[in-house]
Amino acid sequence: MAVLIGKTTRIIKLLKPPGNLSARSDGGVWTNYPLSHYDSTGALKRVVEEVSGVELVGAQQDAVWVIDLDRAWFVNAEGDVRGPYPWGGFYASVGSKKALCHLNRDATRRVECLEPDGKKRYPALSLPRELTGGLLSFSKDRLLTGDITGGYLNYYNTGGLAAKLTIENAGITPTGDAFISIIVDDKWVDVCVSNGTSRRLSIKYDDPLRFPFPLKLSVAAVDGDRTLVYGFDRAVWYKNERIEKSFAVDDRVYRKDIFPHHWRTSTNFVTADSSDGTIILSTSGPTGMALIGMRWHPESK
């Protein structure tokens, strides 16, 4: 099934398990294996057999790019195919209007875009060459990259790297608010909740006899003014920013006292960048799966 989340949430039953999805503005979806168009009721409208890529990137006017290791096809809303075209972006590709773009790893470190007619263009970005992470979004003089395995977000302007953010975890509180924990350094994390509250907590794990190098705990849950931090064989419940309870964790304690609260982002939790700059985080925990939208304003005063 495909779950489409917007002002309302809808479920579309699919005939085959998809590898990837691309939402359409008419309420339907594109799926792959093979490329198929389902309408908002779940009816199969068309199957496009000419393409064989494993990655889908949506484009304007309900078109979709289909990508494999070194090729890309453009398919419009009616299923007409253009390509294949040579393309090296694969999983690091994003859509920009009707084009397919990625951060080219050649010597110039530039943004490369592929148009539906197969022509390539290179936006004239006034940016430094020393860029890290995969491309998430860009404009004339701004660029956002991300390392989805480590949670790093990098914001560049004409002066170079202007801001950096490391997302440690995300989840939902028992009252339905979203929380995101952001790494400050090796010892501290900021926990931000969508109800407007925040707190700074210690995540330092210090056991020099067993581990001669510094380690970090992880924020596992937020419940009102309480925060659960857990890792290795140790857990701490904070009340606001003070330790309420600290205890050792083995398998039995984990099942009883940690697992019923534990939220965990997937390794690829930065899954999309929308037109208004919202970064989508996916996570799962005791009440199911959740998608959390986060707006980051690195240049706000």
CSV table of C-alpha atoms in Angstrom, one decimal:
chain,number,residue,atom,x,y,z
A,1,MET,CA,0.0,0.0,0.0
A,2,ALA,CA,0.9,3.6,-0.5
A,3,VAL,CA,0.3,6.1,2.3
A,4,LEU,CA,-0.1,9.7,1.2
A,5,ILE,CA,0.2,12.3,3.9
A,6,GLY,CA,-1.1,15.9,3.4
A,7,LYS,CA,-4.0,17.8,4.8
A,8,THR,CA,-5.6,14.4,5.1
A,9,THR,CA,-4.1,10.9,5.0
A,10,ARG,CA,-5.1,8.4,2.4
A,11,ILE,CA,-4.2,4.8,1.7
A,12,ILE,CA,-3.9,3.5,-1.9
A,13,LYS,CA,-3.9,-0.3,-2.2
A,14,LEU,CA,-1.4,-1.4,-4.8
A,15,LEU,CA,-1.3,-4.6,-6.9
A,16,LYS,CA,2.4,-5.2,-6.4
A,17,PRO,CA,4.9,-4.2,-3.6
A,18,PRO,CA,6.7,-1.1,-4.8
A,19,GLY,CA,10.4,-0.4,-4.5
A,20,ASN,CA,9.9,3.4,-4.6
A,21,LEU,CA,7.0,5.8,-4.8
A,22,SER,CA,6.5,9.3,-6.3
A,23,ALA,CA,3.4,11.2,-5.4
A,24,ARG,CA,1.2,12.9,-8.0
A,25,SER,CA,-0.8,16.1,-7.6
A,26,ASP,CA,-3.9,14.4,-8.8
A,27,GLY,CA,-3.9,12.1,-5.8
A,28,GLY,CA,-2.3,9.2,-7.5
A,29,VAL,CA,1.2,7.7,-7.3
A,30,TRP,CA,4.0,6.4,-9.5
A,31,THR,CA,5.5,3.1,-8.4
A,32,ASN,CA,8.4,1.1,-9.9
A,33,TYR,CA,9.0,-2.6,-10.7
A,34,PRO,CA,7.6,-2.0,-13.4
A,35,LEU,CA,6.9,1.8,-13.5
A,36,SER,CA,3.1,2.0,-12.9
A,37,HIS,CA,0.6,4.8,-12.4
A,38,TYR,CA,-2.2,4.3,-9.9
A,39,ASP,CA,-5.0,6.9,-9.5
A,40,SER,CA,-6.3,8.1,-6.2
A,41,THR,CA,-8.7,5.2,-5.9
A,42,GLY,CA,-6.0,2.6,-6.4
A,43,ALA,CA,-7.0,1.8,-10.0
A,44,LEU,CA,-4.0,0.9,-12.3
A,45,LYS,CA,-4.0,3.5,-15.1
A,46,ARG,CA,-0.9,2.6,-17.0
A,47,VAL,CA,2.3,0.5,-16.9
A,48,VAL,CA,5.4,1.8,-18.6
A,49,GLU,CA,7.6,-1.2,-19.6
A,50,GLU,CA,10.3,0.8,-21.4
A,51,VAL,CA,12.1,1.9,-18.2
A,52,SER,CA,14.0,-0.3,-15.7
A,53,GLY,CA,15.5,2.0,-13.1
A,54,VAL,CA,15.3,1.5,-9.3
A,55,GLU,CA,15.1,5.1,-8.1
A,56,LEU,CA,12.2,7.5,-8.7
A,57,VAL,CA,12.4,11.3,-8.4
A,58,GLY,CA,9.3,13.4,-9.0
A,59,ALA,CA,9.2,16.4,-11.3
A,60,GLN,CA,6.7,19.2,-12.1
A,61,GLN,CA,3.3,18.4,-13.8
A,62,ASP,CA,3.2,14.9,-12.4
A,63,ALA,CA,6.2,13.7,-14.3
A,64,VAL,CA,8.8,11.3,-12.9
A,65,TRP,CA,12.5,10.6,-13.4
A,66,VAL,CA,13.5,6.9,-13.3
A,67,ILE,CA,17.1,6.3,-12.5
A,68,ASP,CA,19.5,3.4,-12.4
A,69,LEU,CA,23.3,3.3,-11.8
A,70,ASP,CA,24.3,5.3,-14.8
A,71,ARG,CA,21.1,6.2,-16.8
A,72,ALA,CA,18.0,8.2,-16.3
A,73,TRP,CA,14.6,8.3,-18.1
A,74,PHE,CA,12.1,11.1,-18.1
A,75,VAL,CA,8.4,10.0,-18.1
A,76,ASN,CA,5.6,12.6,-18.3
A,77,ALA,CA,2.2,12.4,-16.6
A,78,GLU,CA,0.8,10.4,-19.5
A,79,GLY,CA,3.6,7.9,-19.5
A,80,ASP,CA,5.5,9.1,-22.6
A,81,VAL,CA,9.2,8.2,-22.2
A,82,ARG,CA,12.3,10.2,-23.1
A,83,GLY,CA,15.8,8.7,-22.8
A,84,PRO,CA,17.7,6.9,-21.5
A,85,TYR,CA,20.3,9.6,-20.9
A,86,PRO,CA,23.7,9.1,-19.3
A,87,TRP,CA,23.5,10.1,-15.6
A,88,GLY,CA,25.8,9.7,-12.6
A,89,GLY,CA,23.5,11.0,-9.8
A,90,PHE,CA,21.7,7.8,-8.9
A,91,TYR,CA,20.5,8.0,-5.2
A,92,ALA,CA,21.9,11.5,-4.7
A,93,SER,CA,19.5,13.1,-7.3
A,94,VAL,CA,16.8,15.7,-6.6
A,95,GLY,CA,14.1,17.3,-8.7
A,96,SER,CA,14.2,21.0,-9.7
A,97,LYS,CA,11.1,21.9,-11.7
A,98,LYS,CA,11.2,19.4,-14.6
A,99,ALA,CA,15.0,18.8,-14.3
A,100,LEU,CA,17.0,16.2,-12.5
A,101,CYS,CA,19.9,17.5,-10.5
A,102,HIS,CA,22.8,16.4,-8.3
A,103,LEU,CA,26.1,17.6,-6.9
A,104,ASN,CA,28.6,16.6,-9.5
A,105,ARG,CA,31.8,15.2,-7.9
A,106,ASP,CA,34.1,16.4,-10.6
A,107,ALA,CA,36.9,18.9,-10.0
A,108,THR,CA,34.6,21.9,-10.2
A,109,ARG,CA,32.2,20.6,-7.6
A,110,ARG,CA,29.1,22.0,-9.4
A,111,VAL,CA,25.4,21.3,-9.5
A,112,GLU,CA,24.6,19.4,-12.7
A,113,CYS,CA,21.0,19.3,-14.0
A,114,LEU,CA,19.5,17.0,-16.7
A,115,GLU,CA,16.6,18.4,-18.7
A,116,PRO,CA,13.8,16.2,-20.2
A,117,ASP,CA,15.3,16.7,-23.7
A,118,GLY,CA,18.6,15.2,-22.5
A,119,LYS,CA,20.5,18.5,-22.4
A,120,LYS,CA,22.6,19.3,-19.3
A,121,ARG,CA,22.9,22.7,-17.6
A,122,TYR,CA,25.0,23.9,-14.8
A,123,PRO,CA,23.3,26.6,-12.6
A,124,ALA,CA,25.6,29.6,-12.0
A,125,LEU,CA,25.8,29.3,-8.2
A,126,SER,CA,28.2,31.6,-6.4
A,127,LEU,CA,29.4,28.9,-4.0
A,128,PRO,CA,32.6,27.5,-2.7
A,129,ARG,CA,34.0,24.3,-4.2
A,130,GLU,CA,34.5,22.6,-0.8
A,131,LEU,CA,31.1,21.0,-0.4
A,132,THR,CA,30.2,17.9,1.6
A,133,GLY,CA,27.1,15.7,1.6
A,134,GLY,CA,24.5,15.0,-1.0
A,135,LEU,CA,22.4,17.8,-2.6
A,136,LEU,CA,19.0,18.5,-1.0
A,137,SER,CA,18.1,21.9,-2.4
A,138,PHE,CA,19.6,24.9,-4.0
A,139,SER,CA,18.9,28.4,-5.2
A,140,LYS,CA,20.9,31.2,-6.9
A,141,ASP,CA,23.3,31.7,-4.0
A,142,ARG,CA,22.2,29.1,-1.3
A,143,LEU,CA,22.7,25.4,-1.1
A,144,LEU,CA,21.7,22.7,1.4
A,145,THR,CA,23.4,19.4,1.5
A,146,GLY,CA,22.9,16.4,3.8
A,147,ASP,CA,24.6,13.2,4.9
A,148,ILE,CA,21.6,11.0,5.5
A,149,THR,CA,23.5,8.3,7.3
A,150,GLY,CA,25.0,10.6,9.9
A,151,GLY,CA,22.2,13.2,10.2
A,152,TYR,CA,24.4,16.1,9.1
A,153,LEU,CA,22.9,19.1,7.3
A,154,ASN,CA,25.2,21.7,5.8
A,155,TYR,CA,24.0,25.2,4.7
A,156,TYR,CA,26.2,27.1,2.3
A,157,ASN,CA,26.0,30.7,1.1
A,158,THR,CA,28.5,32.8,-0.9
A,159,GLY,CA,30.8,32.9,2.0
A,160,GLY,CA,31.1,29.2,2.3
A,161,LEU,CA,29.8,26.9,5.0
A,162,ALA,CA,27.4,29.2,7.0
A,163,ALA,CA,25.8,26.7,9.3
A,164,LYS,CA,25.8,23.0,10.2
A,165,LEU,CA,23.2,20.9,12.0
A,166,THR,CA,23.5,17.3,13.3
A,167,ILE,CA,20.1,15.6,14.0
A,168,GLU,CA,20.6,12.9,16.6
A,169,ASN,CA,17.0,11.4,16.9
A,170,ALA,CA,13.4,12.3,16.5
A,171,GLY,CA,10.1,11.0,17.8
A,172,ILE,CA,6.6,11.7,19.2
A,173,THR,CA,5.6,12.4,22.8
A,174,PRO,CA,2.6,10.7,24.4
A,175,THR,CA,0.6,13.8,23.9
A,176,GLY,CA,1.3,13.8,20.1
A,177,ASP,CA,4.0,16.6,20.0
A,178,ALA,CA,7.1,16.0,17.8
A,179,PHE,CA,10.6,16.1,19.3
A,180,ILE,CA,14.0,16.4,17.6
A,181,SER,CA,17.3,16.1,19.4
A,182,ILE,CA,20.2,18.0,17.9
A,183,ILE,CA,23.9,17.4,18.8
A,184,VAL,CA,25.7,20.3,20.4
A,185,ASP,CA,29.0,18.5,20.9
A,186,ASP,CA,30.4,15.3,22.4
A,187,LYS,CA,28.8,16.0,25.8
A,188,TRP,CA,25.5,17.8,25.1
A,189,VAL,CA,22.3,17.6,23.1
A,190,ASP,CA,19.5,20.1,22.6
A,191,VAL,CA,16.0,18.6,22.7
A,192,CYS,CA,13.4,20.7,20.8
A,193,VAL,CA,9.7,19.9,21.1
A,194,SER,CA,7.0,21.2,18.7
A,195,ASN,CA,5.0,22.7,21.7
A,196,GLY,CA,7.8,25.4,21.9
A,197,THR,CA,9.8,24.0,24.7
A,198,SER,CA,13.5,22.9,24.6
A,199,ARG,CA,16.1,21.6,27.0
A,200,ARG,CA,19.9,20.9,27.0
A,201,LEU,CA,21.0,17.6,28.4
A,202,SER,CA,24.2,15.7,28.9
A,203,ILE,CA,24.7,12.6,26.7
A,204,LYS,CA,28.3,11.9,27.9
A,205,TYR,CA,29.1,8.2,28.5
A,206,ASP,CA,32.2,7.9,30.6
A,207,ASP,CA,33.6,4.4,31.4
A,208,PRO,CA,37.4,4.7,30.8
A,209,LEU,CA,38.1,1.2,32.1
A,210,ARG,CA,35.9,-0.4,29.4
A,211,PHE,CA,36.1,2.3,26.7
A,212,PRO,CA,39.2,4.5,26.5
A,213,PHE,CA,37.5,6.8,24.0
A,214,PRO,CA,34.4,9.1,24.5
A,215,LEU,CA,31.0,7.7,23.7
A,216,LYS,CA,27.6,9.3,23.5
A,217,LEU,CA,24.1,8.3,24.8
A,218,SER,CA,21.0,8.9,22.7
A,219,VAL,CA,17.7,10.6,23.4
A,220,ALA,CA,15.1,7.8,23.3
A,221,ALA,CA,11.9,9.5,24.5
A,222,VAL,CA,10.3,12.7,25.7
A,223,ASP,CA,7.3,12.7,28.0
A,224,GLY,CA,6.2,16.1,29.2
A,225,ASP,CA,9.1,17.7,31.1
A,226,ARG,CA,10.8,14.3,31.3
A,227,THR,CA,13.4,13.0,28.8
A,228,LEU,CA,14.8,9.5,28.6
A,229,VAL,CA,18.5,9.2,27.5
A,230,TYR,CA,19.8,5.7,26.8
A,231,GLY,CA,22.9,3.8,25.4
A,232,PHE,CA,25.1,0.8,25.9
A,233,ASP,CA,24.3,-0.3,29.5
A,234,ARG,CA,23.1,3.0,31.0
A,235,ALA,CA,19.9,5.0,31.0
A,236,VAL,CA,18.9,8.3,32.5
A,237,TRP,CA,15.5,9.9,33.1
A,238,TYR,CA,15.8,13.7,33.2
A,239,LYS,CA,13.1,16.0,34.7
A,240,ASN,CA,13.6,19.2,32.8
A,241,GLU,CA,17.4,19.5,32.9
A,242,ARG,CA,18.1,17.6,36.2
A,243,ILE,CA,18.7,13.9,36.6
A,244,GLU,CA,15.6,12.2,38.1
A,245,LYS,CA,16.8,8.6,37.8
A,246,SER,CA,19.9,6.9,36.5
A,247,PHE,CA,20.1,3.1,36.2
A,248,ALA,CA,22.0,0.2,34.6
A,249,VAL,CA,20.4,-1.6,31.6
A,250,ASP,CA,20.5,-5.3,30.7
A,251,ASP,CA,18.2,-7.2,28.4
A,252,ARG,CA,15.5,-7.5,31.0
A,253,VAL,CA,15.6,-3.9,32.0
A,254,TYR,CA,15.6,-2.8,28.3
A,255,ARG,CA,12.5,-4.8,27.5
A,256,LYS,CA,10.7,-3.5,30.6
A,257,ASP,CA,11.9,0.1,31.0
A,258,ILE,CA,13.4,1.3,27.6
A,259,PHE,CA,11.7,-0.5,24.7
A,260,PRO,CA,8.1,0.7,25.6
A,261,HIS,CA,9.3,4.3,25.2
A,262,HIS,CA,12.1,4.0,22.6
A,263,TRP,CA,11.9,6.1,19.4
A,264,ARG,CA,14.5,5.5,16.6
A,265,THR,CA,15.1,7.3,13.3
A,266,SER,CA,16.0,5.1,10.4
A,267,THR,CA,19.5,5.4,8.9
A,268,ASN,CA,18.1,7.3,5.9
A,269,PHE,CA,15.9,9.7,7.9
A,270,VAL,CA,16.3,12.8,5.8
A,271,THR,CA,14.0,11.6,3.1
A,272,ALA,CA,12.8,14.7,1.2
A,273,ASP,CA,13.1,18.4,0.9
A,274,SER,CA,9.9,20.1,-0.1
A,275,SER,CA,9.3,23.4,-2.0
A,276,ASP,CA,9.1,25.4,1.2
A,277,GLY,CA,12.3,24.1,2.7
A,278,THR,CA,10.8,21.6,5.0
A,279,ILE,CA,13.0,18.6,5.8
A,280,ILE,CA,11.1,15.4,6.3
A,281,LEU,CA,12.3,13.0,9.0
A,282,SER,CA,11.0,9.4,9.4
A,283,THR,CA,11.0,7.6,12.7
A,284,SER,CA,9.4,4.7,14.5
A,285,GLY,CA,8.5,4.0,18.1
A,286,PRO,CA,6.0,2.5,20.5
A,287,THR,CA,3.0,3.9,18.8
A,288,GLY,CA,4.0,3.2,15.2
A,289,MET,CA,5.7,5.2,12.5
A,290,ALA,CA,5.8,9.0,12.2
A,291,LEU,CA,6.9,11.6,9.6
A,292,ILE,CA,8.1,14.9,11.1
A,293,GLY,CA,8.5,18.1,9.2
A,294,MET,CA,11.4,20.4,10.4
A,295,ARG,CA,12.0,23.9,9.2
A,296,TRP,CA,15.6,25.1,9.6
A,297,HIS,CA,16.4,28.9,9.4
A,298,PRO,CA,20.2,29.1,9.6
A,299,GLU,CA,20.3,32.8,8.7
A,300,SER,CA,17.5,34.0,10.9
A,301,LYS,CA,18.5,36.5,13.6
